[in-house]
Amino acid sequence: MRHFTCVQDIGDIRSALEKAKYVKENPYADQHLGKNKTLMLIFFNSSLRTRLSTQKAGMNLGMNVIVLDINQGAWKLETERGVVMDGDKPEHILEAIPVMGSYCDIIGVRSFAQFENKEYDYNEVILNQFIQYSGKPVFSMEAATRHPLQSFADLITIEEYKKKERPKVVLTWAPHPRALPQAVPNSFAEWMNATDYEFVITHPEGYELDAQFTGKATVEYDQKKAFKDADFIYAKNWAAYQDPNYGKILNSDRSWTVDTQKMALTNNAYFMHCLPVRRNMIVTDEVIESPQSIVIPEAANRVVSAQTVLKEILLELQ
Amino acid sequence: MRHFTCVQDIGDIRSALEKAKYVKENPYADQHLGKNKTLMLIFFNSSLRTRLSTQKAGMNLGMNVIVLDINQGAWKLETERGVVMDGDKPEHILEAIPVMGSYCDIIGVRSFAQFENKEYDYNEVILNQFIQYSGKPVFSMEAATRHPLQSFADLITIEEYKKKERPKVVLTWAPHPRALPQAVPNSFAEWMNATDYEFVITHPEGYELDAQFTGKATVEYDQKKAFKDADFIYAKNWAAYQDPNYGKILNSDRSWTVDTQKMALTNNAYFMHCLPVRRNMIVTDEVIESPQSIVIPEAANRVVSAQTVLKEILLELQ
Amino acid sequence: MRHFTCVQDIGDIRSALEKAKYVKENPYADQHLGKNKTLMLIFFNSSLRTRLSTQKAGMNLGMNVIVLDINQGAWKLETERGVVMDGDKPEHILEAIPVMGSYCDIIGVRSFAQFENKEYDYNEVILNQFIQYSGKPVFSMEAATRHPLQSFADLITIEEYKKKERPKVVLTWAPHPRALPQAVPNSFAEWMNATDYEFVITHPEGYELDAQFTGKATVEYDQKKAFKDADFIYAKNWAAYQDPNYGKILNSDRSWTVDTQKMALTNNAYFMHCLPVRRNMIVTDEVIESPQSIVIPEAANRVVSAQTVLKEILLELQ
């Protein structure tokens, strides 16, 4: 693997799951791969789980890890040519990124959608600049449109808990007080579509995601119908994607909150969420504290997904 | 040792001092214990000495160290059940802490008293949440009511410098421009009470500490009487503990500053302070720069106390 | 080597270049030297290249690395004796620095000129306090008057690219919207003067540097004359040094910008800059993107200069 930004980069999904299983069972077996290799983690946005789990994954592989927090406001890079740089941007991207690349072997980048310009967000401008100019393998620690390390961890978790070969997995929208990017649901849909699961997405009208991610998924506007016989409920809020409402909150209807009554419609489904989660907005206390809630093992698998991806990149570097 | 929050956790004090001596003389002898173990240091409050010395202790033991600064304002965790989380708290403690626990093997927590609610402070709410929910061994890097790694370093230092079996140790209050928690004096009293030293506390009236910490110590309101024949003077400011003045400054009387005249009353006592110290408030330049001042070796012993505690926790994890 | 703050500390320049060549070709050959040694990097000013390259250099040598960001405003140290410390300075330098020294083996310090007091800046007060009080080897990661790790990397780069034994190297002033310290040009001049290169400095009148750094260099006020037959053009802005204009911008004349026409006067010279660089102020897009621009390999050599210096200090510590 050279870069890792989406499900296609992981290659065959069965094979990837086998690799993840090996990594989970043998977390310290590949330290020769990471010896004297430097992992640089660049955060344009704040992070708890991703920062800790990716750092742990790198250390498990014997790598040196450098974490760089780039305050979104403080590091303004010029991207145009011909500009007289006498303003607030002290450096051009054509210098900044190759220099960072020269000090490490692999680069992780976190850069969220900003909801100011849909085209800018969906072109993944910042992530692609690192791919184009750093000269090093780049992986996404959540970009504007996808969060593939989360989705891979989600898939690993479903495989661990599923009781039938082809479980029914339901991605449900749920309310949230702030406007959130579509990276997690986009990416989750993309990864589910790479499996042979039955995959259903449910959300209020107006919250349709980009079809390039949802693909063959069934969209069901009636949440209760969607939940019927589900084996896994994956809850997440996102702001509208469709024009002219890109980045807007259209609905804060708490009737979409995942509660015990709705879970009773499922096939004793497991409850999942990428965290952090707003209780009693996304999900009730009862559901998230129930034995069917697997949000903590799901978060723990973030180390496994990151380590599997890093290992594949390291193998390519040998 | 499972958790480390107070003197009781260290077990037999003589044995603990022997272990510390071994660690100090053989700082790199136990790296097999820490190999592939991750130490997570979580700071709700700023830190210089504790951050550096604990990080060094972990690295001496061969551990991977992750430092996490949590701005007190930025990370508001919901702790109640049933709350609709549509406000400024993005995550519930029941998710946040287990996730952090899943990415490491040992957790250090710094969380000061906030002086807003005495019961909240003295119940050590934050530290206890980590103990209850992280699933991992937790040690205090200064909590609301105790600073046990400091006290252990203080004890190690006294043992190194004492010239008689049972020295007279005096904890003296001294003035300071800001209201400071009682964690250091509480903890120091607790550790001194675990020895057979002669232990005296002196402070202006109104500065009485919680009796659960001061225990059998002699309280002497006349600082000069207290200093008589002392072998060690341990200076520290703290704000009032007793109601209705909890967290208040009652006195800024510089007649309590430790100076050469007062030190002349002692048995050529050593001068100690946990640092940072306000000169000419807590102690004069002359005293802190005198040959009897042992504040720098005292600070250096912070690595030894942290490493001894981490080693004991690692032994329990094997 | 005990401390590293200027070209004299590196000893014989030919020998230093040989050492750097060895380090570049064998980056992981000396990890026995750094084993169980802790490198502390203290930043009073922000840093990208220096932080990353020095951290990488330490890790290449097998060291443990601790990075400490000290917000310039947040860490006010008292430096006078006799002051009653009841204000905004919580700690005296005589305690703070020895304590930091007690937690590491080598200290790197970054502390820029502040342009408030020329004597304070040019006496290198902060850097010298670390040398005086830390008890440990100290190296400069850019101080008020010099940036020796940058200059050493510059020299290594020139040696790699030069086509004749004694190239003509030109340091040229160029405009910039902010007032910048003289550390880079001072230091570059000092290192060039330690070689047998032909060395010319060109700048507008009023931008004369301190003669203790420029020494035997030729100063030429006509930029075009200076560029004639040059083999290397090293561009940099700096604010005025001479009284009464210390720290002031006297000129923002973009006729001093390095462009293709001026480069045509040279002997097909390489273009160098320490980065970050303001395009179309310091240099045009065309020049910095041309095949003759070596700013990225120059930046990459920052790891080599740092690692060579750290290795020499470690050898002295064995």
mmCIF file of N, CA, C and O in Angstrom, chain B residues 108-140:
data_model
loop_
_atom_site.group_PDB
_atom_site.id
_atom_site.type_symbol
_atom_site.label_atom_id
_atom_site.label_comp_id
_atom_site.label_asym_id
_atom_site.label_seq_id
_atom_site.Cartn_x
_atom_site.Cartn_y
_atom_site.Cartn_z
ATOM 1 N N GLY B 108 -1.536 8.145 34.364
ATOM 2 C CA GLY B 108 -1.260 9.163 35.375
ATOM 3 C C GLY B 108 -2.208 10.331 35.176
ATOM 4 O O GLY B 108 -2.451 10.750 34.039
ATOM 5 N N VAL B 109 -2.747 10.869 36.261
ATOM 6 C CA VAL B 109 -3.722 11.960 36.161
ATOM 7 C C VAL B 109 -3.309 13.116 37.066
ATOM 8 O O VAL B 109 -2.997 12.901 38.242
ATOM 9 N N ARG B 110 -3.320 14.327 36.513
ATOM 10 C CA ARG B 110 -3.162 15.541 37.324
ATOM 11 C C ARG B 110 -4.454 16.330 37.269
ATOM 12 O O ARG B 110 -4.942 16.693 36.191
ATOM 13 N N SER B 111 -5.011 16.596 38.415
ATOM 14 C CA SER B 111 -6.267 17.351 38.480
ATOM 15 C C SER B 111 -6.351 18.052 39.833
ATOM 16 O O SER B 111 -6.580 17.426 40.859
ATOM 17 N N PHE B 112 -6.157 19.357 39.810
ATOM 18 C CA PHE B 112 -6.084 20.140 41.053
ATOM 19 C C PHE B 112 -7.463 20.402 41.662
ATOM 20 O O PHE B 112 -8.483 20.345 40.970
ATOM 21 N N ALA B 113 -7.439 20.752 42.942
ATOM 22 C CA ALA B 113 -8.631 21.315 43.580
ATOM 23 C C ALA B 113 -9.001 22.606 42.861
ATOM 24 O O ALA B 113 -8.128 23.373 42.450
ATOM 25 N N GLN B 114 -10.314 22.812 42.701
ATOM 26 C CA GLN B 114 -10.756 24.010 41.984
ATOM 27 C C GLN B 114 -11.327 25.079 42.926
ATOM 28 O O GLN B 114 -11.631 26.181 42.495
ATOM 29 N N PHE B 115 -11.469 24.725 44.190
ATOM 30 C CA PHE B 115 -11.941 25.668 45.208
ATOM 31 C C PHE B 115 -13.351 26.185 44.925
ATOM 32 O O PHE B 115 -13.725 27.251 45.402
ATOM 33 N N GLU B 116 -14.111 25.457 44.121
ATOM 34 C CA GLU B 116 -15.494 25.885 43.901
ATOM 35 C C GLU B 116 -16.450 25.120 44.808
ATOM 36 O O GLU B 116 -17.510 25.613 45.164
ATOM 37 N N ASN B 117 -16.048 23.892 45.152
ATOM 38 C CA ASN B 117 -16.916 23.030 45.944
ATOM 39 C C ASN B 117 -16.015 22.103 46.748
ATOM 40 O O ASN B 117 -15.368 21.209 46.198
ATOM 41 N N LYS B 118 -15.974 22.358 48.058
ATOM 42 C CA LYS B 118 -15.049 21.618 48.914
ATOM 43 C C LYS B 118 -15.305 20.119 48.881
ATOM 44 O O LYS B 118 -14.369 19.323 48.837
ATOM 45 N N GLU B 119 -16.563 19.744 48.859
ATOM 46 C CA GLU B 119 -16.893 18.320 48.856
ATOM 47 C C GLU B 119 -16.420 17.665 47.565
ATOM 48 O O GLU B 119 -15.865 16.568 47.565
ATOM 49 N N TYR B 120 -16.656 18.372 46.434
ATOM 50 C CA TYR B 120 -16.204 17.867 45.137
ATOM 51 C C TYR B 120 -14.693 17.671 45.153
ATOM 52 O O TYR B 120 -14.181 16.629 44.762
ATOM 53 N N ASP B 121 -13.976 18.684 45.642
ATOM 54 C CA ASP B 121 -12.513 18.579 45.708
ATOM 55 C C ASP B 121 -12.099 17.419 46.602
ATOM 56 O O ASP B 121 -11.314 16.561 46.193
ATOM 57 N N TYR B 122 -12.629 17.382 47.835
ATOM 58 C CA TYR B 122 -12.129 16.407 48.811
ATOM 59 C C TYR B 122 -12.642 14.986 48.550
ATOM 60 O O TYR B 122 -12.125 14.028 49.125
ATOM 61 N N ASN B 123 -13.628 14.857 47.669
ATOM 62 C CA ASN B 123 -14.023 13.509 47.228
ATOM 63 C C ASN B 123 -13.177 13.022 46.056
ATOM 64 O O ASN B 123 -13.379 11.912 45.583
ATOM 65 N N GLU B 124 -12.264 13.867 45.579
ATOM 66 C CA GLU B 124 -11.372 13.478 44.464
ATOM 67 C C GLU B 124 -12.183 12.897 43.302
ATOM 68 O O GLU B 124 -11.909 11.813 42.785
ATOM 69 N N VAL B 125 -13.179 13.666 42.871
ATOM 70 C CA VAL B 125 -14.121 13.155 41.878
ATOM 71 C C VAL B 125 -13.418 12.722 40.591
ATOM 72 O O VAL B 125 -13.635 11.614 40.086
ATOM 73 N N ILE B 126 -12.559 13.576 40.045
ATOM 74 C CA ILE B 126 -11.960 13.254 38.739
ATOM 75 C C ILE B 126 -11.023 12.054 38.850
ATOM 76 O O ILE B 126 -11.112 11.100 38.076
ATOM 77 N N LEU B 127 -10.134 12.081 39.827
ATOM 78 C CA LEU B 127 -9.201 10.955 39.996
ATOM 79 C C LEU B 127 -9.964 9.640 40.179
ATOM 80 O O LEU B 127 -9.626 8.621 39.563
ATOM 81 N N ASN B 128 -11.002 9.687 40.984
ATOM 82 C CA ASN B 128 -11.766 8.458 41.235
ATOM 83 C C ASN B 128 -12.541 7.980 40.014
ATOM 84 O O ASN B 128 -12.758 6.775 39.853
ATOM 85 N N GLN B 129 -12.953 8.908 39.155
ATOM 86 C CA GLN B 129 -13.597 8.481 37.915
ATOM 87 C C GLN B 129 -12.626 7.684 37.053
ATOM 88 O O GLN B 129 -13.008 6.688 36.428
ATOM 89 N N PHE B 130 -11.387 8.111 37.002
ATOM 90 C CA PHE B 130 -10.397 7.344 36.234
ATOM 91 C C PHE B 130 -10.182 5.965 36.850
ATOM 92 O O PHE B 130 -10.066 4.969 36.143
ATOM 93 N N ILE B 131 -10.110 5.923 38.173
ATOM 94 C CA ILE B 131 -9.934 4.621 38.832
ATOM 95 C C ILE B 131 -11.128 3.720 38.551
ATOM 96 O O ILE B 131 -10.981 2.532 38.258
ATOM 97 N N GLN B 132 -12.317 4.301 38.585
ATOM 98 C CA GLN B 132 -13.525 3.494 38.433
ATOM 99 C C GLN B 132 -13.773 3.033 36.999
ATOM 100 O O GLN B 132 -14.226 1.918 36.769
ATOM 101 N N TYR B 133 -13.482 3.901 36.043
ATOM 102 C CA TYR B 133 -13.943 3.623 34.672
ATOM 103 C C TYR B 133 -12.853 3.278 33.663
ATOM 104 O O TYR B 133 -13.164 2.852 32.556
ATOM 105 N N SER B 134 -11.573 3.488 33.987
ATOM 106 C CA SER B 134 -10.553 3.297 32.942
ATOM 107 C C SER B 134 -10.178 1.839 32.738
ATOM 108 O O SER B 134 -9.658 1.476 31.687
ATOM 109 N N GLY B 135 -10.389 1.018 33.760
ATOM 110 C CA GLY B 135 -9.979 -0.378 33.647
ATOM 111 C C GLY B 135 -8.474 -0.567 33.739
ATOM 112 O O GLY B 135 -7.973 -1.668 33.504
ATOM 113 N N LYS B 136 -7.734 0.477 34.049
ATOM 114 C CA LYS B 136 -6.275 0.386 34.107
ATOM 115 C C LYS B 136 -5.760 0.952 35.431
ATOM 116 O O LYS B 136 -6.472 1.713 36.098
ATOM 117 N N PRO B 137 -4.529 0.579 35.815
ATOM 118 C CA PRO B 137 -3.938 1.186 37.013
ATOM 119 C C PRO B 137 -3.807 2.700 36.832
ATOM 120 O O PRO B 137 -3.422 3.157 35.755
ATOM 121 N N VAL B 138 -4.131 3.419 37.886
ATOM 122 C CA VAL B 138 -4.118 4.887 37.847
ATOM 123 C C VAL B 138 -3.201 5.393 38.960
ATOM 124 O O VAL B 138 -3.245 4.870 40.072
ATOM 125 N N PHE B 139 -2.372 6.384 38.646
ATOM 126 C CA PHE B 139 -1.603 7.019 39.727
ATOM 127 C C PHE B 139 -1.785 8.527 39.646
ATOM 128 O O PHE B 139 -2.012 9.100 38.596
ATOM 129 N N SER B 140 -1.679 9.150 40.818
ATOM 130 C CA SER B 140 -1.892 10.581 40.948
ATOM 131 C C SER B 140 -0.625 11.354 40.610
ATOM 132 O O SER B 140 0.447 11.064 41.134
#
